[in-house]
Coordinates of C-alpha atoms in Angstrom, one line a residue:
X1 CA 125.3 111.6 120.8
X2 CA 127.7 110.8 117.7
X3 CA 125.8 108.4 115.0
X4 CA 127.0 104.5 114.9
X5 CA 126.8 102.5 111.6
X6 CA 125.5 100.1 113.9
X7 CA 122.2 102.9 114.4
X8 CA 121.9 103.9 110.8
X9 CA 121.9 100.1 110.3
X10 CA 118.7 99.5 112.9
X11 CA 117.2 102.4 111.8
X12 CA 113.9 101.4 109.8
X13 CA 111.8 104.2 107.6
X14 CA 108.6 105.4 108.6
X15 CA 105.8 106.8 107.6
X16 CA 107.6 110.4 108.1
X17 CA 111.0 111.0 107.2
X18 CA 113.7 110.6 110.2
X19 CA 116.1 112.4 110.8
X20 CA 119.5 110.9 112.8
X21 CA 121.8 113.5 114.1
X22 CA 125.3 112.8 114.2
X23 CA 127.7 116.1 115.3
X24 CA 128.4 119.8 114.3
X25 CA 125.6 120.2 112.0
X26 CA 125.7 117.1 110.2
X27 CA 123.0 114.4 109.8
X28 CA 121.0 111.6 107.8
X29 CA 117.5 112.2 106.7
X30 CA 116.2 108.4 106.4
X31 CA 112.9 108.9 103.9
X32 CA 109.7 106.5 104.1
X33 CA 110.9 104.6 100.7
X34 CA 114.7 104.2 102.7
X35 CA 116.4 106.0 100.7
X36 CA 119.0 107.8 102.9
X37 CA 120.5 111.3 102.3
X38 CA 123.8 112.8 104.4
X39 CA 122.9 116.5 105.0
X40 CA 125.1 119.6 106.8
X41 CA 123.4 122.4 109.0
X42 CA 125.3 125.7 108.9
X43 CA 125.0 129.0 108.7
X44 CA 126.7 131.8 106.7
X45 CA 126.3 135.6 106.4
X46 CA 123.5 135.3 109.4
X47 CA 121.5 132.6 107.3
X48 CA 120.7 129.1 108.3
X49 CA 121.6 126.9 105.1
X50 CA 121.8 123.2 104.0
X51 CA 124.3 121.2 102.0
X52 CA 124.0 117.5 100.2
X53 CA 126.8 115.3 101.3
X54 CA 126.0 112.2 99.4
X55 CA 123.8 109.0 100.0
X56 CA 124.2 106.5 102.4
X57 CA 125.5 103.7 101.7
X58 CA 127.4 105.0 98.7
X59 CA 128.8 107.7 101.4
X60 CA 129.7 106.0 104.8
X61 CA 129.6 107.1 108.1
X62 CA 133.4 108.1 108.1
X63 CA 133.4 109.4 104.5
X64 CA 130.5 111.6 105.6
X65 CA 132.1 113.3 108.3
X66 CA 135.3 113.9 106.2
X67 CA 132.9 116.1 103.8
X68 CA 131.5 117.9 106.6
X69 CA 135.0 118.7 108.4
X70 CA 136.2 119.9 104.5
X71 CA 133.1 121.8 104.5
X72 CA 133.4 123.6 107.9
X73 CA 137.1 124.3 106.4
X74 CA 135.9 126.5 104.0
X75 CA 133.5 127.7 106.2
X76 CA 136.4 128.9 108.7
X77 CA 138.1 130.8 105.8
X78 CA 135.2 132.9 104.9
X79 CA 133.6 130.5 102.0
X80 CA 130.3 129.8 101.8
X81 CA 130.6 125.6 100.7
X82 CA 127.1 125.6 99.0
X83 CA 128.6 128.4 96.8
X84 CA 131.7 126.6 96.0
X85 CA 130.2 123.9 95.2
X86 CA 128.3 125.7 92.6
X87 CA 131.2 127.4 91.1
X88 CA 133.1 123.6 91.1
X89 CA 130.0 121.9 89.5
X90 CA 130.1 125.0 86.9
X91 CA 133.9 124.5 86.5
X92 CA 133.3 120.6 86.0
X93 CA 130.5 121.5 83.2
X94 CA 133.1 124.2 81.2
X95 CA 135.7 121.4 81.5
X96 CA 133.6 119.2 80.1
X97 CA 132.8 121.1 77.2
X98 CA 136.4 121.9 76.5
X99 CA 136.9 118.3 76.5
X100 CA 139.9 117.0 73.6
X101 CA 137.2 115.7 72.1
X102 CA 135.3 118.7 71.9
X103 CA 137.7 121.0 70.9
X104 CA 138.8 118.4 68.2
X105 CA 135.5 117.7 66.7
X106 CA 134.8 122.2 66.5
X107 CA 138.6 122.0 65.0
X108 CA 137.0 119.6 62.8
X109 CA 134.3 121.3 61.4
X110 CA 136.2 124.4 61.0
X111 CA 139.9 123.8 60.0
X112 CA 138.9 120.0 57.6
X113 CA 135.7 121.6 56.5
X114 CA 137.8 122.8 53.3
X115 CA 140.0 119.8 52.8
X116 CA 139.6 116.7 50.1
X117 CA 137.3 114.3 51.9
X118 CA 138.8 111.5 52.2
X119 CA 141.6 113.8 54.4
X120 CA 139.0 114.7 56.5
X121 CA 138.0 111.0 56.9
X122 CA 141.0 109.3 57.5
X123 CA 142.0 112.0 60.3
X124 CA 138.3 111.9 61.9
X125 CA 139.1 107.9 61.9
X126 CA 142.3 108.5 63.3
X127 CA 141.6 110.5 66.3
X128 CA 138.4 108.4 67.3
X129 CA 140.0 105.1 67.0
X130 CA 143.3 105.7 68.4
X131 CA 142.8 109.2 70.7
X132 CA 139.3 109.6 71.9
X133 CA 138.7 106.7 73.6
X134 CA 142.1 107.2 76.3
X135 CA 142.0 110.9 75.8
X136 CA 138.6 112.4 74.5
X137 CA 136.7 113.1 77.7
X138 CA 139.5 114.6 79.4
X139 CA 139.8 118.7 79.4
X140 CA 142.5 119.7 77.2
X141 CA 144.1 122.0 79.4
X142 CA 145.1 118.9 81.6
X143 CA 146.7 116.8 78.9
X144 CA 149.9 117.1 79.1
X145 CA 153.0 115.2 77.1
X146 CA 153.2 112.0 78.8
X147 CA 149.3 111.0 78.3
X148 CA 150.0 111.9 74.5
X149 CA 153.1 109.6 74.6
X150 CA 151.3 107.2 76.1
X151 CA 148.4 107.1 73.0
X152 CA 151.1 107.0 70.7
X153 CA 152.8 104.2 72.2
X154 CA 149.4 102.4 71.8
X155 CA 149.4 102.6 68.8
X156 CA 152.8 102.0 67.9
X157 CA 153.0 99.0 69.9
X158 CA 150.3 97.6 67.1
X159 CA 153.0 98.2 64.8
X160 CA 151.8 101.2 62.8
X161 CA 154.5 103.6 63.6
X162 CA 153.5 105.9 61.0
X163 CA 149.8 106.3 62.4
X164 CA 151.2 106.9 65.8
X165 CA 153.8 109.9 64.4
X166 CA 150.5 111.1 62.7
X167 CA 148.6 111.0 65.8
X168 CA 151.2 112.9 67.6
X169 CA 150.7 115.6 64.4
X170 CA 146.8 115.4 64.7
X171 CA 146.9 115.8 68.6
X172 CA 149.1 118.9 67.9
X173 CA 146.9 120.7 65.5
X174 CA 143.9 120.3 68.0
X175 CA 146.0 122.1 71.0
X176 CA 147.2 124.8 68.4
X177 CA 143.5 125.1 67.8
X178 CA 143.0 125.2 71.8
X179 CA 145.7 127.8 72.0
X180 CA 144.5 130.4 69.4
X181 CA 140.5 129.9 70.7
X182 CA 141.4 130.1 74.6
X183 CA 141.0 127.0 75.5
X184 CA 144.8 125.5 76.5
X185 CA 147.9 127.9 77.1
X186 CA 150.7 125.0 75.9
X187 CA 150.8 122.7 73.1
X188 CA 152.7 119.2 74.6
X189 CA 153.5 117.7 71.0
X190 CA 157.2 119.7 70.3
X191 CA 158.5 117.9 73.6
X192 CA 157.5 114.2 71.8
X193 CA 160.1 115.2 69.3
X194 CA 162.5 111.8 68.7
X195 CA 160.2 110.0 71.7
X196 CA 159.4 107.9 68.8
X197 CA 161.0 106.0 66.2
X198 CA 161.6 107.6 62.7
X199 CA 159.8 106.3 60.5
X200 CA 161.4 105.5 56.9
X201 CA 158.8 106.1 53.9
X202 CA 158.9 103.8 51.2
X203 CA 156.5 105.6 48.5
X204 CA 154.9 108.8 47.7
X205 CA 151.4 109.5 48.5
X206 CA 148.7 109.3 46.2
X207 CA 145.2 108.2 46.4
X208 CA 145.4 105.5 43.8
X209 CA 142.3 103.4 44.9
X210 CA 140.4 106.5 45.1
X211 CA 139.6 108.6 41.7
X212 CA 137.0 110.4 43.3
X213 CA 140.0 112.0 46.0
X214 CA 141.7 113.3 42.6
X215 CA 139.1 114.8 41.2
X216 CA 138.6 116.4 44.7
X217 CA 141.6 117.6 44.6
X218 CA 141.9 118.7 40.9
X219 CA 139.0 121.1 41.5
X220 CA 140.4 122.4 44.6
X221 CA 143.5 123.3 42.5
X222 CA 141.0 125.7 40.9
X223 CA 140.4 127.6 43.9
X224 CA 144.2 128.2 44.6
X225 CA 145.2 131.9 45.1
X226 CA 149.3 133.3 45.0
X227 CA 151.8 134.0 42.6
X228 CA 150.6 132.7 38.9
X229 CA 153.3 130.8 38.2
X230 CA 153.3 128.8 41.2
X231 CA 149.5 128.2 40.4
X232 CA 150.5 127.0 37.0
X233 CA 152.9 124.9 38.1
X234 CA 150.7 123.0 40.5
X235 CA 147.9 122.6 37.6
X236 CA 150.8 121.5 34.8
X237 CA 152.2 119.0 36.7
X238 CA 149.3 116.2 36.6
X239 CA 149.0 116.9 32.7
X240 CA 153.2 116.2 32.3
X241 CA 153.6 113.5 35.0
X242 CA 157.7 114.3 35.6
X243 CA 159.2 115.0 38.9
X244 CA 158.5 118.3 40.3
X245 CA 161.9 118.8 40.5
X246 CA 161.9 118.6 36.5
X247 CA 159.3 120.8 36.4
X248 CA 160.0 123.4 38.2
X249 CA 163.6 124.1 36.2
X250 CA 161.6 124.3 33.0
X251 CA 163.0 126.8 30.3
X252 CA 160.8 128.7 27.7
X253 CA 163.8 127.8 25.3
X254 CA 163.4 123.9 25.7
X255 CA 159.6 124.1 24.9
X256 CA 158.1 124.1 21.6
X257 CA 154.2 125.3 22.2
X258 CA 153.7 124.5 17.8
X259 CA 155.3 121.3 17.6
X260 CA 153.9 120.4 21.5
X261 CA 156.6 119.1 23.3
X262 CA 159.2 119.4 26.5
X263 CA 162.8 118.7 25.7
X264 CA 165.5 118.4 28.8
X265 CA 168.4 116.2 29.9
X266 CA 167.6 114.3 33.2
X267 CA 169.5 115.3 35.5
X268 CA 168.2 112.0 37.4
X269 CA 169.5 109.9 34.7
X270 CA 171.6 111.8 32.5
X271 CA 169.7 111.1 29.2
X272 CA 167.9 113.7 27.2
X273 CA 164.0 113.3 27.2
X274 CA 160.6 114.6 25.5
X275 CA 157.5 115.0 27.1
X276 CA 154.2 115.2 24.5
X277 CA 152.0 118.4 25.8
X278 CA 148.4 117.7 25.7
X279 CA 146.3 120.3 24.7
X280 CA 145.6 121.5 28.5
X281 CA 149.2 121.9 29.4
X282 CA 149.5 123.9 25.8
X283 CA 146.6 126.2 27.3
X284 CA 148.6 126.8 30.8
X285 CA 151.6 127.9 29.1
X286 CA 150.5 129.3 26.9
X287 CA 148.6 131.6 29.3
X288 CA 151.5 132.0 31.4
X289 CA 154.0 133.0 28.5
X290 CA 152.9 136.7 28.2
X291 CA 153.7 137.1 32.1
X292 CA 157.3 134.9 32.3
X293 CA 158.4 134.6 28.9
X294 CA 160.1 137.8 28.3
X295 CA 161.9 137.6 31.8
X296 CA 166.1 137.6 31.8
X297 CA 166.1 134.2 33.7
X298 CA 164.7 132.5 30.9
X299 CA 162.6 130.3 33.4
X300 CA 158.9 128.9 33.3
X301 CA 158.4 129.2 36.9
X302 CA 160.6 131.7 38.1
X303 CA 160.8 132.7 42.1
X304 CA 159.0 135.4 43.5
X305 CA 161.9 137.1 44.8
X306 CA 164.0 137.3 42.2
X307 CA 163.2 136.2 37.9
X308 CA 167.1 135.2 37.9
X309 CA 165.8 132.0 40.1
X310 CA 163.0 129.2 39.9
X311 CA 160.6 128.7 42.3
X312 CA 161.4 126.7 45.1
X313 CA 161.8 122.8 45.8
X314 CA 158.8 123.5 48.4
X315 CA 156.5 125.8 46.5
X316 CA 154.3 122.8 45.1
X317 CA 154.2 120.7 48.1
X318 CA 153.1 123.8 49.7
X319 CA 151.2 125.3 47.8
X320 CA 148.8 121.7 48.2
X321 CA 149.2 122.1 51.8
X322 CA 147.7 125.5 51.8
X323 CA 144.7 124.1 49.9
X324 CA 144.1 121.3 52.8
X325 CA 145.9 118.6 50.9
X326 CA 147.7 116.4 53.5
X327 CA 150.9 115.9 51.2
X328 CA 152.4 113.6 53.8
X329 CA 149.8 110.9 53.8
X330 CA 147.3 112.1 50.6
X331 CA 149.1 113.0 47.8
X332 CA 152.4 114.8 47.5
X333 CA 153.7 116.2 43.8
X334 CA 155.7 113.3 43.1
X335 CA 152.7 111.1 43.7
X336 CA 150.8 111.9 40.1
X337 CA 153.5 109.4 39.0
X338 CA 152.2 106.8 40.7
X339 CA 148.3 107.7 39.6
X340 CA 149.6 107.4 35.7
X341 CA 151.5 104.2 36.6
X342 CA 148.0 102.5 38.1
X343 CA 145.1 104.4 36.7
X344 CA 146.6 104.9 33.3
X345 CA 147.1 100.9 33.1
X346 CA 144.2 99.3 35.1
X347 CA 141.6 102.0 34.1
X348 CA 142.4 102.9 30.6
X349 CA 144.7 100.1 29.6
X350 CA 147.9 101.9 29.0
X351 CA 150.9 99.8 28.2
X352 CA 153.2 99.2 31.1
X353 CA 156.2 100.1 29.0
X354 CA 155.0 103.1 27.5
X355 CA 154.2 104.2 30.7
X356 CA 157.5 103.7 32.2
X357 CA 159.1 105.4 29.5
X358 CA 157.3 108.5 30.2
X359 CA 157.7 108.7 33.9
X360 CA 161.0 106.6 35.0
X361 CA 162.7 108.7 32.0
X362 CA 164.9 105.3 31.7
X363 CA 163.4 102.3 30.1
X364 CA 165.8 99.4 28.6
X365 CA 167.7 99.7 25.5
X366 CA 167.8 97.1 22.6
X367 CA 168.4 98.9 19.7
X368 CA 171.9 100.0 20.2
X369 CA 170.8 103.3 19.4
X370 CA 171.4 105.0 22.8
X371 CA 170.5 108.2 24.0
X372 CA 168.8 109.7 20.5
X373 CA 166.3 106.9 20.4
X374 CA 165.6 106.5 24.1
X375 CA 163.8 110.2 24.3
X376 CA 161.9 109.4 21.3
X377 CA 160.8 105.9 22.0
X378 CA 157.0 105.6 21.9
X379 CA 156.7 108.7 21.1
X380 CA 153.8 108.7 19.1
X381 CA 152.0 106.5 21.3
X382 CA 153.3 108.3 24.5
X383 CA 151.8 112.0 22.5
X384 CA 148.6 109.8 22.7
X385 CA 148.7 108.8 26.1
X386 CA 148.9 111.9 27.3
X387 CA 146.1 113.5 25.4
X388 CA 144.0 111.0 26.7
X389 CA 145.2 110.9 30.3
X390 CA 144.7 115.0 30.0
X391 CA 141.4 114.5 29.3
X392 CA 140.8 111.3 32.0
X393 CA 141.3 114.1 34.7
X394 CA 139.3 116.4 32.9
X395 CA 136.5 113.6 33.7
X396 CA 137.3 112.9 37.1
X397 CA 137.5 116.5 37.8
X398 CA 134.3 116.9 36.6
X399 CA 132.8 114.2 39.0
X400 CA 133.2 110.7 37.0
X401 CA 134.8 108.2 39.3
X402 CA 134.6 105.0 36.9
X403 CA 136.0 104.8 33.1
X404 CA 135.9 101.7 32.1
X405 CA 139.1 100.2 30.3
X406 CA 138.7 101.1 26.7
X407 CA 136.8 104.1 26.9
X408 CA 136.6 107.0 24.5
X409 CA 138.6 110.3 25.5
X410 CA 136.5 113.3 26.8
X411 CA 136.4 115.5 23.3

């Protein structure tokens, strides 16, 4: 006779377990401490087996049978249900450890184990403040476009639109991680393209409440492999300060390694400018003369394709990607512009003006005297300024984070 909730109900424990038979194989096994277990006779391949079907109350009368009836459908197409269980629970498990989170946290240790710290930091933040929580436990290969959407949104309705696009790129990387390891067959993050709004930077990146990210970064310039005048570029930069736009177009014939200087025209701002050299952009150039200087372009940095060309708009931005700087959100090449504007004046007590002489290239005229005395105002002090910033990131590339205002140059 079929079970009633009404029996299971009445049904007290004993000192032996009791066992209430409902219909085709299925039953409850009520134990002497009442606890209450849903169990299925059946037999497969000639043997008599058992299989768990949940615990009563948590699994009702009705919910029981639908198991069973699910279970005798495998059973009619030649399943054993114990063993697909199994093979499910193991599923579940590999799921589980192919989790977002998972694969995010191995793509952490192996793609952000090279990159500048505080990189590694602020995208570690990122994805377990804004990702993990909604998608984190969730296998990767489910996640599909609209669930990223949906995280972005989040965190775009807190108004930080630029986190969310970041997000969106983070997620990315992880699935292009997945992809290459096995793990997800599609990356969703090219179908958000224009789900959200643009976002319109203000400023170039640079880390300039955090000395200890440029001297990270300075000594992982070091380690940068490729064509040597790209390499040079990237290292002369900091000690010149100009746009990389500037720099890159450098001629042999505008700079004087014996008297120490840069001459050009702005292109920017039409007006001709000088730019000190400090004794460690003399010894870059200096090493980089034998290989460029006799080439027909006449170029510095000339292109890898062809001497009769510089190197391109991209090559520094990219060539700081390559070495794990974020350039979007870390520092990009026009950011050591910004690092001499507020380390130069709040850590070594630069003057403002002379600052902004050296990097806007345009600083306000009173003298009358135009163009000839606007490259070589505060010249002398500018030739000392950049001696002593030279040797600042000397410092912080060798691990000092602090100089106090005032403080003698590194010899």
């Amino acid at each position: 006779m079929p079970l009633t909730d009404t029996t299971i109900r009445n049904t007290k424990p004993g000192e032996k377990a009791v066992k209430l038979t409902d219909e085709k194989g299925l039953y409850l096994l009520v134990h002497p401490n009442g606890s209450r277990y849903w169990r299925w006779r059946y037999r497969f391949a000639g043997k008599e087996k058992l299989l768990a079907l949940g615990v009563y109350p948590d699994v009702a009368l009705k919910r029981a049978r639908e198991k069973r009836d699910e279970a005798r459908a495998l059973l009619a197409g030649g399943t054993d249900p114990g063993a697909a269980r199994q093979t499910e629970k193991l599923r579940q498990h590999q799921l589980a450890a192919e989790s977002f989170e998972a694969v995010a946290r191995e793509w952490f240790e192996r793609h952000l184990a090279s990159k500048a710290e505080s990189h590694r930091d602020k995208v570690t933040r990122r994805l377990e403040r804004d990702v993990f929580p909604f998608l984190g436990r969730r296998p990767i290969v489910e996640i599909k476009a609209p669930d990223v959407l949906a995280v972005a949104r989040r965190v775009e309705n807190r108004g930080a639109l630029d986190t969310a696009h970041r997000v969106v790129q983070n997620v990315g990387e992880v699935f292009r991680y997945a992809i290459a390891t096995g793990r997800a067959e599609v990356d969703p993050t090219p179908s958000l393209r224009g789900a959200l709004p643009p976002v319109k930077h203000t400023h170039y990146a640079a880390p300039t409440d955090d000395p200890a990210a440029v001297g990270a970064i300075l000594r992982m310039f070091d380690a940068l492999t490729g064509y040597p005048q790209v390499i040079a570029a990237v290292r002369l930069l900091p000690l010149v300060v100009c746009r990389p736009g500037e720099l890159r177009v450098m001629r042999w014939e505008d700079v004087d390694l014996d008297g120490a200087e840069w001459r050009y025209r702005v292109t920017k701002t039409g007006i001709d400018h000088i730019i000190p050299l400090s004794r460690q952009a003399l010894e870059i150039l200096r090493e980089l003369q034998p290989l460029t200087g006799h080439l027909r372009g006449g170029w510095v940095f000339p292109g890898g394709r062809s001497p009769l060309k510089p190197i391109s708009e991209a090559a520094i931005n990219a060539s700081m990607r390559r070495l794990g700087v974020d350039t979007q959100d870390e520092l990009t090449g026009h950011g050591w512009r910004a690092l001499l504007r507020t380390f130069g004046h709040e850590r070594l007590g630069m003057k403002p003006e002379v600052i902004e002489t050296h990097i806007a290239h345009k600083a306000p005229d009173a003298s009358g005297l135009g163009n000839a005395y606007a490259r070589m105002r505060f010249l002398d002090e500018r030739r000392a300024m950049m001696q002593r910033w030279s040797d600042y990131l000397d410092q912080l590339k060798a691990g000092a984070q602090v100089i106090p205002i005032g403080a003698p140059a590194a010899a």
